[in-house]
Amino acid sequence: MSTPETRSAAAADPILVPPGDKEILSPGHDAASVTKRIAMIPEGRTPIWMFGVFAVSFSLVGLLLTAITYLVFKGTGIWGLNIPVAWGFAIINLVWWIGIGHAGTLISAILLLLNQDWRNSINRFAEAMTLFAVACAVMFPLLHTGRPWVAAYWLLPYPNTMMLWPNFRSPLMWDVFAISTYGTVSLLFWYVGLVPDLGTMRNRAKKLWLKRLYGVLCMGWRGSARHWHHYEMAYLLLAGLSTPLVLSVHSIISFDFSVSQLPGWHTTIFPPYFVAGAVFAGFAMVMLVAIPVRKLYGLEDMLTSRHLQNMAKVTLVTGLIVCYGYLCEFIYAYYSGNPYERFVVGENRPFGPYNWAWLSLVFCNFLAIQPLWFKKVRQSVVALWIISFIISIGMWLERFVIVVMSLHRDFLPSSWDRYAGTFWDWALYLGTIGFFFSLMFLFIRFVPMIPMSEIKILLPEAKVKGGSHH
Amino acid sequence: MANQQEKPPIYGVMAEFLNPQELYDAVKAAKSEGYDKLDAFMPYPVEEISHEVVNHEHSVVSKIVFAGGLTGAAFGFLFQSWAMGYFEPLQNLTNTLFGYHGYGFNIGGRPYFSWPAFIPVTFELTVLFGAFSAVIGMFVVNGLPQPYHPVFNVDSFDRAADDRFFMVIESADPKFDQEGTRTFLEGLSPQEVTDVDW
């Protein structure tokens, strides 16, 4: 079945009225049509195009597994790491992936607290992205230890016969707690949001085993008003807890750099600038995935132009904060009067051997986002997709600039060196991209990617008159 | 069980409505009629209805989360202070009690009890414990997981997670009377009124 049939099913839907520019849900929808529309995707058959996606992404997963196997066999010597650049691709990719995850939590938690109802259509999708991005991110520090199978022994505090504890004063230890908490809380938040929809899927399931599976996964959810009452409170509090959490995670990651004494790293702008960069990269990735999926599944009635325009605005704002951060770094370096700081930021970045990275960064993260000021650009899916793609590259380059360009020329010219990723560095990086997209499309295929219960809140019928608020 | 008196023949009577407004009016009517053991079922949360059903009581989940978060904060901070802070009397105490003590790292001569450095982990554990207590607390308070419930015996109840709204008046309600309650529910102009078997 596949594309033509799924598409024609949607086209034959009499309720499908194209949404206006400002609408977040097609006005033709009612509760039953929302359920049908969203449940149709996991219940239907796999569309042909998805096999193409899986062919590419599963091949990259194969590459990932090969790269990990060879790494475990040979050690981190197969990477381009050297002294002074002991933090190469592994840390660049860790920061890049974690940053991508941040949009999910921003959409699901912060926008919920801010009463932005357009988040209801994209939060599950973005949260899934968070989970998979975190899964990719954690691979890097673990593999960077060289012996991932004993990483727990180094990283986690557990009672041992030597009575030793990891050093809780180290930003690297804070990272362990920040990332593991972030992954766990995101999973909990995602799962809680999924429970009512799993109940819907259970009620719709025709096969007994599937009914039982959904029944177990939704914990026997039956939509009782008493349950919703506690559920809403739990969901709100999870959002309240996730909001400072998401701000803390990238702040703590930035401490890995800013707590050290290295020129180019040791600045107080890092935490806010990292958080803004994370949201910036994350929104770009949401658009990068959502735009094709929306088209291929014909979901324009639920992921409307308004969603894309709002995301484009958030991207522009956070992008400008990031550029403000770049500017601040120069001012700090100049104002510090520290010759090393001035050299690394003011001289090595724009004129050093890696100035191509810095110049491309300025192009990707500053110049390329300027068209977003125009409404016509925000309304064009093609333009948004291209800009999102450029931003994703730009944010990777930003981490390259921060990690490599500060390390390769530090205080003593005698210890200067050059750095480049090897084949295995790239294999691992591309492999995680394949891993991410495999998980993402498996999610799209098997899980209701738009929260049905939350979309239904947007329907006009959901408003009740005569309620006594207090 | 102590409550071995005769079990009522049915679980309750259920009425089906088209939209939240009808359900809200029905719940209000039932409450003013004096029914209290009733529940509403809806595919998405409608605050007004939930508040009416729980008699405007505040959800206990918030207290659970507060306690959980506080536990996480206390545990995180005290644990790090013990493991890293190296207070001698405390070390001796845990050594005597459990044969176990912390470990003082001398890092550049900084104080062992460098508490500002313990804040990030304390914060993360606050959030982690808070989040777990929100999720586990919510499920426990709701009595979930519960694989079987009588309301699932009603055929049309499948739509409670789709587009229909239901109200059940339980037979456990002191005012319940199978015929009378049925007549009352029929008076609310529902789509259908059904007896809910056990």
XYZ file of C-alpha atoms in Angstrom:
668
model
C 0.000 0.000 0.000
C 2.085 2.652 0.571
C 2.178 6.153 -0.524
C -0.541 6.308 -3.165
C -3.084 4.550 -0.973
C -2.308 6.364 2.232
C -2.398 9.603 0.358
C -5.636 8.811 -1.408
C -7.206 7.796 1.914
C -6.344 11.234 3.187
C -7.576 12.905 0.019
C -10.883 11.035 0.177
C -11.417 12.332 3.702
C -14.339 14.757 3.407
C -13.344 16.654 6.544
C -9.988 17.638 5.176
C -10.150 21.376 4.797
C -6.796 23.068 4.240
C -5.866 25.050 7.339
C -5.354 28.783 7.081
C -2.052 30.499 7.624
C -2.723 31.114 11.310
C -4.444 27.861 12.203
C -2.768 25.054 14.098
C -5.399 22.489 13.182
C -7.536 22.098 10.110
C -11.005 23.474 10.927
C -12.679 20.395 9.436
C -11.466 18.106 12.227
C -13.491 16.594 15.040
C -12.362 14.144 17.720
C -13.091 11.038 15.652
C -11.266 12.325 12.594
C -8.236 13.254 14.699
C -8.040 9.730 16.113
C -8.458 8.174 12.706
C -5.912 10.425 11.059
C -3.156 9.766 13.586
C -3.871 6.117 14.377
C -3.910 5.349 10.652
C -0.114 5.676 10.492
C 0.902 2.986 13.009
C -2.063 0.821 12.036
C -1.484 1.009 8.294
C 1.182 -0.728 6.291
C 4.717 0.490 5.821
C 4.840 2.986 2.963
C 7.308 2.215 0.162
C 9.378 5.361 0.700
C 10.127 4.265 4.221
C 12.006 1.232 2.955
C 14.281 3.664 1.143
C 14.874 5.600 4.357
C 15.587 2.409 6.248
C 17.924 1.136 3.535
C 20.124 4.197 4.020
C 19.835 4.534 7.777
C 20.290 0.842 8.525
C 23.402 0.807 6.316
C 24.774 3.649 8.397
C 23.948 1.685 11.555
C 26.038 -1.097 10.048
C 28.850 1.407 9.624
C 28.393 2.484 13.231
C 28.669 -1.080 14.480
C 31.762 -1.642 12.365
C 33.351 1.544 13.685
C 32.599 0.575 17.283
C 33.907 -2.952 16.804
C 37.148 -1.721 15.290
C 37.469 0.891 18.014
C 37.063 -1.679 20.757
C 39.549 -3.910 18.966
C 42.235 -1.280 18.381
C 41.571 1.524 20.857
C 41.113 5.259 20.408
C 44.354 5.431 18.428
C 42.267 4.886 15.301
C 40.801 8.358 15.837
C 42.621 11.526 14.940
C 43.212 12.445 18.581
C 46.605 13.654 19.643
C 48.138 15.725 22.374
C 47.224 18.647 22.563
C 43.911 17.851 20.824
C 42.707 15.069 23.122
C 39.050 16.035 22.688
C 38.267 15.655 19.048
C 35.183 14.407 17.283
C 33.951 12.571 20.346
C 33.280 15.732 22.303
C 32.174 17.736 19.263
C 29.580 15.105 18.492
C 28.520 14.703 22.103
C 27.755 18.417 22.350
C 26.139 18.492 18.920
C 23.779 15.614 19.684
C 22.841 16.781 23.161
C 22.107 20.199 21.719
C 19.789 18.720 19.110
C 17.829 17.047 21.850
C 17.092 20.317 23.602
C 14.353 21.457 21.245
C 12.244 18.484 22.300
C 12.224 19.449 25.939
C 11.792 23.107 25.136
C 8.723 22.307 23.063
C 7.223 19.835 25.484
C 8.007 21.600 28.762
C 8.718 25.292 28.378
C 6.073 25.923 25.735
C 3.558 24.031 27.878
C 4.263 26.327 30.823
C 3.973 29.304 28.486
C 0.564 28.075 27.304
C 1.634 27.820 23.669
C -0.993 25.440 22.363
C 0.731 24.943 19.005
C 3.226 22.755 20.842
C 0.539 20.077 21.244
C 0.991 18.837 17.690
C 4.757 18.579 17.662
C 5.744 17.754 21.235
C 5.779 13.972 20.970
C 7.730 14.064 17.761
C 10.273 16.471 19.210
C 10.547 14.554 22.468
C 11.246 11.346 20.581
C 13.998 13.266 18.843
C 15.381 14.242 22.250
C 15.501 10.629 23.381
C 17.248 9.412 20.252
C 19.663 12.338 20.191
C 20.625 11.641 23.804
C 21.120 7.980 22.891
C 23.546 9.032 20.150
C 25.251 11.567 22.392
C 26.057 9.211 25.262
C 27.839 6.831 22.915
C 30.645 9.319 22.388
C 31.965 9.912 25.904
C 31.574 6.217 26.646
C 33.555 5.242 23.558
C 36.009 8.036 24.238
C 37.008 6.249 27.435
C 38.368 3.537 25.117
C 36.929 0.791 27.268
C 33.182 1.428 27.366
C 32.511 -1.838 29.174
C 34.234 -0.522 32.281
C 32.915 3.026 31.925
C 30.334 2.482 34.665
C 33.188 1.704 36.990
C 34.765 5.074 36.343
C 31.673 7.172 36.038
C 28.998 5.997 38.419
C 29.254 6.312 42.186
C 28.838 2.834 43.595
C 30.085 1.324 46.832
C 33.360 -0.440 46.165
C 35.991 -2.183 48.223
C 38.475 0.623 47.634
C 36.015 3.063 49.245
C 36.667 5.457 46.407
C 34.106 7.807 44.935
C 34.218 9.702 41.672
C 35.215 13.316 42.093
C 31.951 15.210 42.479
C 33.754 18.515 42.045
C 34.542 17.739 38.436
C 32.367 19.101 35.608
C 32.816 15.746 33.898
C 31.066 14.112 36.835
C 28.318 16.736 36.691
C 27.916 15.753 33.057
C 27.293 12.148 33.986
C 24.478 13.211 36.274
C 23.121 15.881 33.943
C 22.961 13.664 30.862
C 21.658 10.580 32.635
C 18.996 12.612 34.444
C 18.084 14.348 31.226
C 17.697 11.086 29.340
C 15.659 9.492 32.133
C 13.345 12.448 32.712
C 12.782 12.892 28.975
C 11.819 9.235 28.729
C 9.405 9.549 31.649
C 7.848 12.692 30.211
C 7.498 11.101 26.811
C 5.988 7.937 28.221
C 3.474 9.751 30.419
C 2.363 11.768 27.417
C 1.965 8.560 25.450
C -0.212 6.698 27.982
C -3.651 8.028 26.901
C -2.810 7.459 23.242
C -1.724 3.900 23.964
C -5.165 3.481 25.526
C -6.724 4.696 22.285
C -4.558 2.318 20.275
C -5.610 -0.544 22.558
C -9.280 0.204 22.014
C -8.775 0.288 18.265
C -6.578 -2.803 17.999
C -8.208 -5.708 16.197
C -5.740 -8.470 17.069
C -5.825 -9.830 20.592
C -2.051 -9.859 21.112
C -1.816 -6.266 19.972
C -4.686 -5.275 22.267
C -2.889 -6.920 25.176
C 0.411 -5.318 24.300
C -1.115 -1.836 24.151
C -3.136 -2.639 27.274
C 0.022 -3.437 29.206
C 1.889 -0.427 27.838
C -0.921 1.988 28.755
C -1.217 0.477 32.247
C -4.928 -0.107 31.714
C -5.658 3.570 31.153
C -9.393 4.217 30.882
C -9.636 8.005 30.702
C -11.407 8.445 34.018
C -11.871 12.053 35.115
C -10.164 11.241 38.410
C -7.209 9.849 36.512
C -7.011 12.857 34.243
C -7.071 15.075 37.289
C -3.893 13.543 38.724
C -2.427 13.024 35.289
C -2.689 16.693 34.421
C -0.988 17.626 37.669
C 1.811 15.100 37.102
C 2.281 16.287 33.543
C 2.419 19.926 34.567
C 4.933 19.178 37.308
C 7.060 17.138 34.933
C 7.094 20.161 32.652
C 8.024 22.344 35.605
C 10.881 20.009 36.511
C 12.065 19.613 32.936
C 12.268 23.348 32.340
C 15.181 24.057 34.690
C 16.579 20.646 33.808
C 16.921 21.418 30.111
C 18.558 24.741 30.924
C 20.920 23.005 33.319
C 22.012 20.243 30.962
C 23.701 22.359 28.354
C 24.937 24.757 31.028
C 26.685 21.850 32.701
C 28.062 20.657 29.366
C 29.427 24.153 28.856
C 31.094 23.907 32.287
C 33.268 21.151 30.834
C 34.830 23.970 28.883
C 34.313 27.124 30.888
C 35.461 25.736 34.239
C 38.837 24.951 32.690
C 41.508 27.617 32.304
C 41.980 27.298 28.579
C 41.832 30.423 26.401
C 38.671 30.407 24.323
C 36.873 28.243 26.899
C 37.176 30.176 30.107
C 34.265 32.629 29.713
C 31.065 33.237 31.622
C 28.985 33.615 28.450
C 29.214 29.881 27.826
C 26.157 28.555 29.713
C 23.502 30.857 28.178
C 25.205 30.751 24.807
C 25.321 26.961 24.834
C 21.675 26.688 25.833
C 20.612 29.053 23.054
C 22.780 27.146 20.596
C 21.189 23.889 21.695
C 17.679 25.163 21.114
C 18.769 26.668 17.810
C 20.227 23.378 16.573
C 17.317 21.424 17.982
C 14.640 23.437 16.208
C 16.596 23.141 12.990
C 16.600 19.357 13.380
C 12.870 19.271 14.184
C 12.197 21.136 10.945
C 14.671 19.008 9.035
C 12.724 15.858 9.945
C 9.206 17.260 10.249
C 9.063 18.947 6.856
C 9.572 15.775 4.767
C 7.489 13.592 7.098
C 4.624 16.047 7.004
C 4.726 16.007 3.225
C 5.114 12.234 2.835
C 2.288 11.423 5.215
C 0.166 14.357 4.049
C -0.121 15.735 7.575
C -0.444 19.346 6.516
C -3.752 19.540 8.387
C -2.049 18.966 11.739
C 1.475 20.204 11.203
C 0.402 23.424 9.606
C 2.303 26.321 8.162
C 1.759 28.106 11.468
C 3.871 25.471 13.261
C 6.723 25.868 10.826
C 6.525 29.644 11.005
C 6.618 29.598 14.797
C 9.565 27.238 14.780
C 11.317 29.461 12.277
C 10.834 32.428 14.608
C 12.278 30.533 17.583
C 15.190 29.481 15.370
C 15.857 33.050 14.360
C 15.737 34.356 17.936
C 17.986 31.658 19.385
C 20.298 31.974 16.396
C 20.711 35.659 17.080
C 21.464 34.913 20.747
C 24.162 32.532 19.556
C 25.631 35.219 17.300
C 25.547 37.612 20.228
C 27.585 34.971 22.071
C 30.178 34.961 19.276
C 30.431 38.715 19.528
C 30.790 38.549 23.300
C 33.668 36.112 22.992
C 35.592 38.697 20.989
C 34.799 41.481 23.402
C 35.746 39.340 26.403
C 39.009 38.343 24.780
C 39.859 41.951 24.009
C 38.759 43.264 27.388
C 40.489 40.520 29.380
C 43.845 41.879 28.252
C 45.099 38.301 28.388
C 47.440 37.757 25.417
C 46.601 34.039 25.119
C 42.888 34.744 25.124
C 43.351 37.497 22.559
C 45.432 35.227 20.380
C 43.065 32.244 20.420
C 39.847 34.189 19.903
C 40.934 37.269 18.026
C 43.701 35.890 15.862
C 43.602 32.114 15.585
C 39.885 31.916 14.842
C 39.579 34.379 11.972
C 43.128 34.017 10.603
C 44.483 30.681 11.872
C 44.820 27.425 9.953
C 41.211 26.491 10.708
C 39.749 29.838 9.746
C 37.665 28.045 7.103
C 35.723 26.461 9.948
C 35.203 29.784 11.656
C 34.208 31.577 8.464
C 31.776 28.811 7.483
C 30.359 29.046 10.975
C 29.652 32.729 10.537
C 28.012 31.972 7.226
C 25.871 29.101 8.531
C 24.807 30.500 11.886
C 24.648 34.194 11.135
C 24.204 34.990 7.461
C 22.083 31.971 6.498
C 19.433 32.654 9.125
C 18.859 36.286 8.164
C 16.225 35.412 5.489
C 14.037 34.174 8.361
C 13.166 37.790 9.085
C 10.860 37.630 6.055
C 7.438 36.063 6.269
C 7.671 34.735 2.703
C 10.723 32.685 3.707
C 9.075 31.388 6.865
C 6.121 30.247 4.760
C 8.277 28.358 2.272
C 8.941 24.789 3.361
C 11.803 24.387 0.909
C 13.598 27.478 2.188
C 13.078 26.392 5.794
C 14.419 22.940 5.090
C 17.535 24.297 3.415
C 18.156 26.793 6.208
C 17.689 24.038 8.805
C 20.212 21.903 7.001
C 22.740 24.740 6.934
C 22.164 25.421 10.636
C 22.799 21.779 11.518
C 26.161 21.981 9.773
C 26.865 25.350 11.341
C 26.266 24.120 14.837
C 28.609 21.206 14.270
C 31.248 23.667 13.064
C 30.681 25.794 16.150
C 31.650 22.875 18.367
C 34.600 22.164 16.104
C 35.737 25.759 16.528
C 35.342 25.608 20.292
C 36.907 22.201 20.871
C 39.668 21.989 18.310
C 40.691 25.605 17.875
C 41.272 26.192 21.558
C 43.194 22.974 22.049
C 45.461 22.850 19.036
C 47.254 26.093 19.890
C 47.469 26.578 23.612
C 50.044 28.450 25.690
C 53.285 26.959 24.368
C 53.955 27.127 20.620
C 56.213 24.085 21.014
C 53.199 21.955 21.881
C 51.035 23.197 19.007
C 49.697 20.607 16.632
C 47.098 20.110 13.925
C 44.025 17.949 14.138
C 41.849 16.162 11.592
C 39.251 13.442 11.905
C 40.192 10.076 10.424
C 37.982 7.721 8.446
C 36.866 6.085 11.725
C 35.948 9.440 13.245
C 33.682 10.136 10.312
C 32.362 6.577 10.270
C 31.278 6.849 13.883
C 29.715 10.247 13.343
C 27.784 9.229 10.224
C 26.889 6.001 11.981
C 25.167 7.851 14.790
C 23.269 9.933 12.250
C 22.032 6.674 10.722
C 21.181 5.352 14.168
C 19.219 8.503 14.946
C 17.209 8.354 11.742
C 16.578 4.616 12.119
C 15.082 5.161 15.555
C 13.225 8.248 14.398
C 11.525 6.503 11.514
C 10.796 3.363 13.539
C 9.084 5.700 15.989
C 7.139 7.407 13.207
C 6.113 4.022 11.869
C 4.994 2.332 15.098
C 4.012 5.017 17.612
C 1.337 7.698 17.173
C 3.695 10.569 16.393
C 1.161 13.301 17.104
C -0.497 13.176 20.517
C -4.169 12.487 19.847
C -5.446 13.478 23.271
C -3.544 16.749 23.192
C -4.682 17.639 19.676
C -8.285 17.088 20.728
C -7.903 19.742 23.432
C -7.524 22.221 20.570
C -10.966 21.390 19.175
C -13.683 23.983 19.722
C -15.900 21.362 21.404
C -13.351 20.987 24.210
C -14.363 24.322 25.691
C -16.976 23.906 28.400
C -19.263 26.730 29.485
C -20.324 27.188 33.070
C -17.147 25.905 34.663
C -16.345 27.480 37.997
C -12.659 28.248 38.047
C -10.766 28.877 41.188
C -12.526 -9.292 52.928
C -14.584 -7.835 55.724
C -17.117 -6.434 53.319
C -18.756 -9.763 52.503
C -22.323 -8.491 52.301
C -24.138 -9.217 49.108
C -22.402 -7.583 46.183
C -24.722 -5.409 44.100
C -25.758 -7.217 40.916
C -24.080 -4.653 38.651
C -21.151 -2.259 38.887
C -23.206 0.758 37.922
C -25.126 2.468 35.175
C -23.358 4.266 32.364
C -24.597 7.042 30.116
C -22.923 8.083 26.880
C -22.680 11.701 25.704
C -21.600 13.422 22.541
C -19.386 16.199 23.817
C -17.759 17.652 26.932
C -20.533 20.192 27.447
C -23.181 17.480 27.726
C -20.994 15.459 30.064
C -20.276 18.497 32.188
C -23.963 19.304 32.526
C -24.704 15.655 33.337
C -22.021 15.506 36.043
C -23.352 18.719 37.573
C -26.902 17.390 37.495
C -25.872 14.098 39.105
C -23.927 15.894 41.803
C -26.851 18.163 42.627
C -29.092 15.091 42.661
C -26.887 13.824 45.499
C -24.867 11.161 43.704
C -21.250 11.144 44.753
C -19.762 7.811 43.692
C -19.642 8.616 40.049
C -16.940 8.902 37.461
C -16.631 10.513 34.067
C -14.606 9.170 31.167
C -13.221 11.298 28.381
C -10.721 10.981 25.543
C -8.911 14.157 26.549
C -8.714 16.127 29.772
C -11.423 18.700 30.375
C -10.482 20.480 33.536
C -13.990 21.632 34.460
C -15.304 18.062 34.396
C -12.407 16.598 36.392
C -12.755 19.311 38.996
C -16.475 18.643 39.304
C -15.924 14.880 39.663
C -13.271 15.210 42.370
C -15.309 17.895 44.178
C -12.631 20.518 43.478
C -10.065 18.732 45.585
C -6.448 19.525 44.859
C -4.431 16.664 43.387
C -2.194 14.991 45.942
C 0.443 14.428 43.229
C 1.935 17.859 43.838
C 2.695 16.979 47.459
C 4.265 13.688 46.414
C 6.502 15.482 43.926
C 7.518 18.068 46.500
C 8.486 15.326 48.934
C 10.309 13.421 46.204
C 12.238 16.462 45.053
C 13.206 17.350 48.588
C 14.398 13.797 49.201
C 16.524 13.951 46.062
C 18.045 17.272 47.081
C 18.811 16.113 50.611
C 20.201 12.791 49.461
C 22.342 14.383 46.746
C 23.834 17.040 48.943
C 24.377 14.896 52.042
C 25.815 12.029 50.064
C 28.383 14.217 48.338
C 29.211 15.959 51.587
C 29.821 12.596 53.182
C 31.759 11.078 50.284
C 33.869 14.150 49.492
C 33.619 16.408 52.523
C 35.616 14.134 54.797
C 34.318 15.280 58.171
C 36.334 13.130 60.536
C 33.680 12.408 63.199
C 31.190 11.488 60.465
C 33.760 9.289 58.732
C 34.505 7.508 62.006
C 30.815 7.069 62.682
C 29.985 5.469 59.333
C 33.142 3.412 59.601
C 32.049 2.008 62.942
C 28.445 1.516 61.847
C 28.864 0.158 58.337
C 32.601 -0.380 57.982
C 32.469 2.230 55.280
C 33.674 5.771 54.833
C 34.045 8.500 52.234
C 37.244 9.516 50.536
C 38.863 12.901 50.725
C 40.419 14.030 47.484
C 42.932 16.756 47.923
C 42.590 18.756 44.739
C 44.965 21.673 44.623
C 44.596 22.155 48.365
C 40.955 23.132 48.061
C 38.711 22.453 51.028
C 37.192 18.981 51.210
C 33.759 20.409 51.900
C 33.647 22.579 48.765
C 29.880 22.696 48.754
C 29.275 25.000 45.760
C 30.754 22.285 43.570
C 28.147 19.854 44.906
C 25.206 21.932 43.673
C 24.979 20.675 40.067
C 24.654 17.041 41.126
C 22.281 18.010 43.942
C 20.114 19.830 41.430
C 20.074 16.929 38.984
C 19.082 14.486 41.712
C 16.293 16.835 42.840
C 14.844 16.767 39.356
C 15.384 13.032 38.934
C 13.668 12.108 42.209
C 10.923 14.667 41.556
C 10.217 13.260 38.108
C 10.101 9.676 39.316
C 7.775 10.601 42.151
C 5.516 12.467 39.701
C 5.189 9.461 37.412
C 5.081 6.704 40.005
C 2.925 8.837 42.298
C 0.445 9.535 39.530
C 0.090 5.853 38.649
C -0.208 4.762 42.279
C -2.777 7.422 43.162
C -4.779 6.398 40.091
C -4.597 2.726 41.003
C -2.830 1.886 37.775
C -1.739 -0.477 36.331
C -5.153 -2.106 36.468
C -5.658 -4.618 33.690
C -9.365 -5.195 34.292
C -12.143 -2.780 35.042
C -15.909 -3.312 34.730
C -16.396 -0.263 32.478
C -14.576 -2.119 29.706
C -17.559 -4.523 29.582
C -19.632 -1.872 27.854
C -19.249 -2.284 24.105
C -19.444 1.362 23.176
C -16.863 2.254 25.851
C -14.151 1.773 23.231
C -15.047 5.251 22.079
C -14.173 6.761 25.464
C -10.632 7.023 24.136
C -11.811 8.299 20.796
C -14.657 10.812 20.621
C -17.357 9.994 23.185
C -17.928 10.999 26.808
C -19.285 8.720 29.507
C -20.581 9.010 33.024
C -20.962 6.078 35.394
C -22.940 6.159 38.606
C -21.651 3.319 40.722
C -23.886 0.884 42.553
C -21.787 1.589 45.637
C -23.415 4.994 45.891
C -25.921 5.102 48.780
C -28.495 6.802 46.546
C -28.080 4.198 43.829
C -31.155 2.291 42.753
C -30.935 0.468 39.447
C -34.272 1.635 38.100
C -34.253 5.113 39.588
C -30.708 5.914 38.553
C -31.430 4.648 35.082
C -34.458 6.870 34.782
C -32.442 9.804 36.069
C -29.705 9.225 33.503
C -32.215 8.837 30.688
C -33.587 12.222 31.658
C -30.223 13.804 30.811
C -30.765 13.016 27.099
C -27.696 10.801 26.585
C -27.003 8.739 23.466
C -27.431 5.506 25.365
C -27.771 4.207 28.920
C -26.189 0.843 29.746
C -25.895 -1.337 32.834
C -22.248 -2.029 33.601
C -21.684 -5.693 34.547
C -18.984 -6.656 37.003
